[in-house]
PDB file of C-alpha atoms in Angstrom:
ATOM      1  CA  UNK A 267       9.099   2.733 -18.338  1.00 93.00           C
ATOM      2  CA  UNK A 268       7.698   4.824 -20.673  1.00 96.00           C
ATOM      3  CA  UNK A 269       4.079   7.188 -21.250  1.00 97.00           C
ATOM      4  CA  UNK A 270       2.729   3.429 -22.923  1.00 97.00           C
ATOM      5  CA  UNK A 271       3.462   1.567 -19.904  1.00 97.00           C
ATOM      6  CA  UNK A 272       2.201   4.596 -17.649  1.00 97.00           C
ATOM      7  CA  UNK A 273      -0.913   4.523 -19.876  1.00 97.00           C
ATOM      8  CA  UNK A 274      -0.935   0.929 -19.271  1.00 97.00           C
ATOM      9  CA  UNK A 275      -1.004   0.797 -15.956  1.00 97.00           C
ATOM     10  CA  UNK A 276      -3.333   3.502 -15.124  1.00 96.00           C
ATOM     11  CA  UNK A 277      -6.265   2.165 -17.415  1.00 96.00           C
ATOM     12  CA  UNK A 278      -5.836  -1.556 -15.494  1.00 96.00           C
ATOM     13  CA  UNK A 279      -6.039   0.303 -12.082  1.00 95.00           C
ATOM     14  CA  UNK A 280      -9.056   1.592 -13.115  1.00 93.00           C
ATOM     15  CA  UNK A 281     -10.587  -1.415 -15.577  1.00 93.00           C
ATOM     16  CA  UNK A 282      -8.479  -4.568 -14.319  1.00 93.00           C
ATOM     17  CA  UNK A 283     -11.523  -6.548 -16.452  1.00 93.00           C
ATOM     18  CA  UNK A 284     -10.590  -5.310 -19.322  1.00 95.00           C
ATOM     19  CA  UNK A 285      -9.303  -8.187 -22.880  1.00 96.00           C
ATOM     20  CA  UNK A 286      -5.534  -7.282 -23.877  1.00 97.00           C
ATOM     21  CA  UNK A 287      -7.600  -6.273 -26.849  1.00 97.00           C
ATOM     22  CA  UNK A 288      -9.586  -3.464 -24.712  1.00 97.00           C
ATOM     23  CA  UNK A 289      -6.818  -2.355 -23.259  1.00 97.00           C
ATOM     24  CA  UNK A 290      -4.372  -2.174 -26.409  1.00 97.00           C
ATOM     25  CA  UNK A 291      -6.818  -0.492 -28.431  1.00 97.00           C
ATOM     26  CA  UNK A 292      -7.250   1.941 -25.023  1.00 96.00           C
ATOM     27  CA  UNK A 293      -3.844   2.708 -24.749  1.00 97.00           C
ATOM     28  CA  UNK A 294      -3.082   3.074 -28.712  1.00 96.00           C
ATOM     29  CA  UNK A 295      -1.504  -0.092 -29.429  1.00 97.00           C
ATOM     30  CA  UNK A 296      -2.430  -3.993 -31.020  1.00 97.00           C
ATOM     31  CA  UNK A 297      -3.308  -6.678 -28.730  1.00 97.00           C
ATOM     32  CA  UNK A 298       0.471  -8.195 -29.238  1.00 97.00           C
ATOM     33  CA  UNK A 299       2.586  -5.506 -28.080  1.00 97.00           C
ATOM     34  CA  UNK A 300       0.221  -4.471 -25.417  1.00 98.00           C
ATOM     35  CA  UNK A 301       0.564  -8.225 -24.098  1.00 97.00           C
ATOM     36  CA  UNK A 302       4.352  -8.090 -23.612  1.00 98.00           C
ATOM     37  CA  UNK A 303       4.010  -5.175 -22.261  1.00 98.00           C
ATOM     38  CA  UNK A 304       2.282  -6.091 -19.469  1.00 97.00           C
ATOM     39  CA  UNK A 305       3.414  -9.426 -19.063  1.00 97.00           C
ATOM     40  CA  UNK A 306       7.023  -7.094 -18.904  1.00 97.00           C
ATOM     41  CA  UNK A 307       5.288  -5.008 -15.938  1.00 97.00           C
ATOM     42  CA  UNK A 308       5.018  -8.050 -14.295  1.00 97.00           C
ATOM     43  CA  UNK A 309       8.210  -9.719 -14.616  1.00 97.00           C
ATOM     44  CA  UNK A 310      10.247  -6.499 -13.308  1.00 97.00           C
ATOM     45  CA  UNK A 311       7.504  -6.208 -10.484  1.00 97.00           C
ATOM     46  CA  UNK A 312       5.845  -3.352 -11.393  1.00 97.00           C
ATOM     47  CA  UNK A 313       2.513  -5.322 -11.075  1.00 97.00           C
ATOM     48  CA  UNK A 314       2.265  -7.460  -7.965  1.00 95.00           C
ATOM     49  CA  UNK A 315      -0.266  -9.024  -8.322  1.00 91.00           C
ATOM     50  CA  UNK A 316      -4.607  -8.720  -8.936  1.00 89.00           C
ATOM     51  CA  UNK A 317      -7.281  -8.682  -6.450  1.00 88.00           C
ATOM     52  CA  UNK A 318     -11.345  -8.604  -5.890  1.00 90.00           C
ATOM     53  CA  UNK A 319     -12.155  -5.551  -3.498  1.00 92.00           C
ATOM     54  CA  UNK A 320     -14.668  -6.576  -0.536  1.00 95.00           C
ATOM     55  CA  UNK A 321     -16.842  -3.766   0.663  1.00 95.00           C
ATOM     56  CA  UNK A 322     -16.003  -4.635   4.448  1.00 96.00           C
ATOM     57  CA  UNK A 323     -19.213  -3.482   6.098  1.00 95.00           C
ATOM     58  CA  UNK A 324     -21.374  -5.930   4.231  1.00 97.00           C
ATOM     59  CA  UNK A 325     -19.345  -8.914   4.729  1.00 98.00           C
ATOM     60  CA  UNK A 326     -19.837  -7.754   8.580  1.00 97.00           C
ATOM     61  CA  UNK A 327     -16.199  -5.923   9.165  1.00 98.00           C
ATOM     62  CA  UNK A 328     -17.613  -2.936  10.287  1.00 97.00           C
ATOM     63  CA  UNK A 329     -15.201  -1.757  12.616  1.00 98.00           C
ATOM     64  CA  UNK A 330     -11.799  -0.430  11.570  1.00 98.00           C
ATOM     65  CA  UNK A 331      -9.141   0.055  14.081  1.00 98.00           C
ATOM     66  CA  UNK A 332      -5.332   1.782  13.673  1.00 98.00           C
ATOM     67  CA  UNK A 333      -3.444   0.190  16.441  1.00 98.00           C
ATOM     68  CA  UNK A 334       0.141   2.006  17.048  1.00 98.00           C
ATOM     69  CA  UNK A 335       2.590  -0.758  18.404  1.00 98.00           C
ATOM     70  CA  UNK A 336       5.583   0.685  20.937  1.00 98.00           C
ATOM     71  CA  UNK A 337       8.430  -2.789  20.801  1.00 98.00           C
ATOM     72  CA  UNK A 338       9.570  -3.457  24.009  1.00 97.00           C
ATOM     73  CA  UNK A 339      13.548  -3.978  22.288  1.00 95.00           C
ATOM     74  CA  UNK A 340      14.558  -3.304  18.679  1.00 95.00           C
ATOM     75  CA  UNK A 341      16.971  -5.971  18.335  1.00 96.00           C
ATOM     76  CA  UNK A 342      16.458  -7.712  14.645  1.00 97.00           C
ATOM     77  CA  UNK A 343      15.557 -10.378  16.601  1.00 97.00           C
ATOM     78  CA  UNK A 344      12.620  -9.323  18.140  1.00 97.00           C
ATOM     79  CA  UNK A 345      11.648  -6.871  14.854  1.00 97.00           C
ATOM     80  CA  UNK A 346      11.824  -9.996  12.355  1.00 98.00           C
ATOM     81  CA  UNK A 347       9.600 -11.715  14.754  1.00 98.00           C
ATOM     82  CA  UNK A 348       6.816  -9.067  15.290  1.00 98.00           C
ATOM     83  CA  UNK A 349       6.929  -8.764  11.982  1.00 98.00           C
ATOM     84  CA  UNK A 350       6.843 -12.809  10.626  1.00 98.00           C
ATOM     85  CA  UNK A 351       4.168 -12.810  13.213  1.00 98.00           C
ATOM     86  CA  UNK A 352       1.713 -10.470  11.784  1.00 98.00           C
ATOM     87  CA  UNK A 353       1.020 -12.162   8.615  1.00 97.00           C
ATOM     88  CA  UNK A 354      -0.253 -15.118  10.779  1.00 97.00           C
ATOM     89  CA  UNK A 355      -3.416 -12.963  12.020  1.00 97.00           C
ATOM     90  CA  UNK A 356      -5.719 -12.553   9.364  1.00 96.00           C
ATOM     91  CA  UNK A 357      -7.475  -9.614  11.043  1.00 97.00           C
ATOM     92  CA  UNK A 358      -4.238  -7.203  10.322  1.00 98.00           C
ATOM     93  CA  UNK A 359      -4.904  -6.206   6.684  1.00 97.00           C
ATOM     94  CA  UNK A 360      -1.615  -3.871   6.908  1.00 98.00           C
ATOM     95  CA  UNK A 361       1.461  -3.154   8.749  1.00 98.00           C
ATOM     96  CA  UNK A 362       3.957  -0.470   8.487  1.00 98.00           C
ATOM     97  CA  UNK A 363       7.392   0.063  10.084  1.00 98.00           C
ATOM     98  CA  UNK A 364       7.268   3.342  11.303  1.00 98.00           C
ATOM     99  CA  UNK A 365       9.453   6.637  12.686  1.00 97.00           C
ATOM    100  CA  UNK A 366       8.170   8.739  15.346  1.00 95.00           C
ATOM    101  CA  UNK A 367       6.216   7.934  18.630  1.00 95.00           C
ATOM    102  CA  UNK A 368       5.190   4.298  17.208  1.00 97.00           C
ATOM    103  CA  UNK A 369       7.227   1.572  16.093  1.00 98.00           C
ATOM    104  CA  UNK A 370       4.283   0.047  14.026  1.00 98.00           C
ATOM    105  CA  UNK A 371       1.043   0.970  12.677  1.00 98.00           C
ATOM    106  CA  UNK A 372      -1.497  -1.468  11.767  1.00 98.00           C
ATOM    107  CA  UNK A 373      -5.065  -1.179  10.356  1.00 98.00           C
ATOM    108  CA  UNK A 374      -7.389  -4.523  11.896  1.00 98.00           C
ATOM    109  CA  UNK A 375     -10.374  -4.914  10.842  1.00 98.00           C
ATOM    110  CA  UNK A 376     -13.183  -6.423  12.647  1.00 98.00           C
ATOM    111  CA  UNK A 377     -17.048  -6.848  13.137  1.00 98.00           C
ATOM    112  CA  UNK A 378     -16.963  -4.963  16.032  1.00 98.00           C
ATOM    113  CA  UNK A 379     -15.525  -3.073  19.309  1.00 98.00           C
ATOM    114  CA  UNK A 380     -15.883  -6.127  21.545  1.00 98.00           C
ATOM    115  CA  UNK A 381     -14.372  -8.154  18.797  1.00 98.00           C
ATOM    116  CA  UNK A 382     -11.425  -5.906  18.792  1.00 98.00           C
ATOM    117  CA  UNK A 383     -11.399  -5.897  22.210  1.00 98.00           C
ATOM    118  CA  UNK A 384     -10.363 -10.080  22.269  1.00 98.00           C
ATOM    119  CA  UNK A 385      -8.314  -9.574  19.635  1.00 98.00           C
ATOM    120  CA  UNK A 386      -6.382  -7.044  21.299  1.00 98.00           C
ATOM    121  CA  UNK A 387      -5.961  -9.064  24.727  1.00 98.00           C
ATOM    122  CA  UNK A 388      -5.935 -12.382  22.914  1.00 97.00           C
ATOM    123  CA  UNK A 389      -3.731 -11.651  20.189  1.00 97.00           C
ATOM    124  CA  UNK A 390      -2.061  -8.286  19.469  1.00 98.00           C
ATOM    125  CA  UNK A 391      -0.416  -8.182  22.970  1.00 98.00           C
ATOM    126  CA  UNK A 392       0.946 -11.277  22.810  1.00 97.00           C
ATOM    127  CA  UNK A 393       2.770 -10.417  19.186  1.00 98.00           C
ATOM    128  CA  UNK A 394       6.695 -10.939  19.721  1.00 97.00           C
ATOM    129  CA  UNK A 395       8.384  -7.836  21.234  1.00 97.00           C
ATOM    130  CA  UNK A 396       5.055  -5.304  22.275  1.00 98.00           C
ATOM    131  CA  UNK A 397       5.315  -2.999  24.712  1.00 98.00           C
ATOM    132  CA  UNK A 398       1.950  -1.229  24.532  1.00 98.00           C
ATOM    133  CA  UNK A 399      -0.641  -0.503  21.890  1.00 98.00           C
ATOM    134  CA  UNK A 400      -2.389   2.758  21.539  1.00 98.00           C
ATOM    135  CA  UNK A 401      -5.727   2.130  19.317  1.00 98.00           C
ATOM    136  CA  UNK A 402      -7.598   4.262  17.610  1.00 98.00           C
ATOM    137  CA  UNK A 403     -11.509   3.941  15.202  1.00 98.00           C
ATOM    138  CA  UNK A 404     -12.214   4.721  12.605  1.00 97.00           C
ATOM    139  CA  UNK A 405     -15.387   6.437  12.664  1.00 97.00           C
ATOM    140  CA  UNK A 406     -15.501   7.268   8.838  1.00 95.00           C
ATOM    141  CA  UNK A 407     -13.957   6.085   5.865  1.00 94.00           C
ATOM    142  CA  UNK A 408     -13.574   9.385   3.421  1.00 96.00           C
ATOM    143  CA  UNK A 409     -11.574   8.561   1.259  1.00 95.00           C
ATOM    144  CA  UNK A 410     -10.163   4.633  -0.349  1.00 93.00           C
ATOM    145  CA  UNK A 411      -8.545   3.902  -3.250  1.00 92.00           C
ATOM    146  CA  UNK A 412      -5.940   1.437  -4.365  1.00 91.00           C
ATOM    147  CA  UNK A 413      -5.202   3.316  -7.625  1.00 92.00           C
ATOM    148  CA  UNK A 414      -1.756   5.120  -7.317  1.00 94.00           C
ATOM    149  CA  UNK A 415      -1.185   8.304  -9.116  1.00 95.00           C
ATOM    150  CA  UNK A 416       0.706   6.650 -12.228  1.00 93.00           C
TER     151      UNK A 416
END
């Protein structure tokens, strides 16, 4: 990957609406190199994918909550299965393996406390494998970005 590609992926992190022509001429190169370039970034993975941003709050997700998830066991077993199970709960919008106190972190997102609340005693308990679940709210978002420093 070179300063091009860099270029190239900065600019459509910041203008993803942009022609191949936009972005070529933005980045210092015609339309047809600038095409295989990116269509290159996407073969070897370096772009995932593309997605429309929601402002949560007026959709009616007003409430985000970090839940910290302590596994009973830590067999693979039991971790593939927590973790195949999370992508069935649309409400969990990420999930990280993590070291330290927690075994998992996740960020739900949800209209409200009492929503949470079900969720939590209708769902998140009864993921494969949990022990106990420390939550905490957001009260402010500061700071969001999907851009990464490229």
């Amino acid at each position: 990957m070179d300063e091009i590609d860099r270029k190239i992926l900065r600019i459509t992190q910041e203008f993803p609406d942009l022609t191949i022509a936009e972005l070529g001429e933005s980045v210092g190169i015609s339309q047809t190199p600038c095409w295989r370039r990116l269509k290159k970034l996407e073969t070897d993975g370096v772009i995932i994918g593309k997605a429309v941003l929601l402002d949560q709050k007026s959709i009616g997700l007003n409430v985000d909550v970090f839940a910290h998830i302590r596994l009973k066991q830590h067999d693979e077993e039991t971790l593939e299965a927590f973790e195949r199970e999370t992508h069935n709960h649309p409400s969990i919008i990420e999930c990280f393996s993590m070291s330290g106190e927690s075994d998992y972190m996740m960020r739900v997102v949800v209209s409200s406390i009492e929503e949470y609340e079900a969720c939590l005693k209708k769902e998140l308990l009864h993921l494969p494998g949990v022990a106990s679940i420390n939550s905490s709210f957001a009260l402010q978002r500061v700071k969001m970005t999907t851009r990464l420093p490229v």
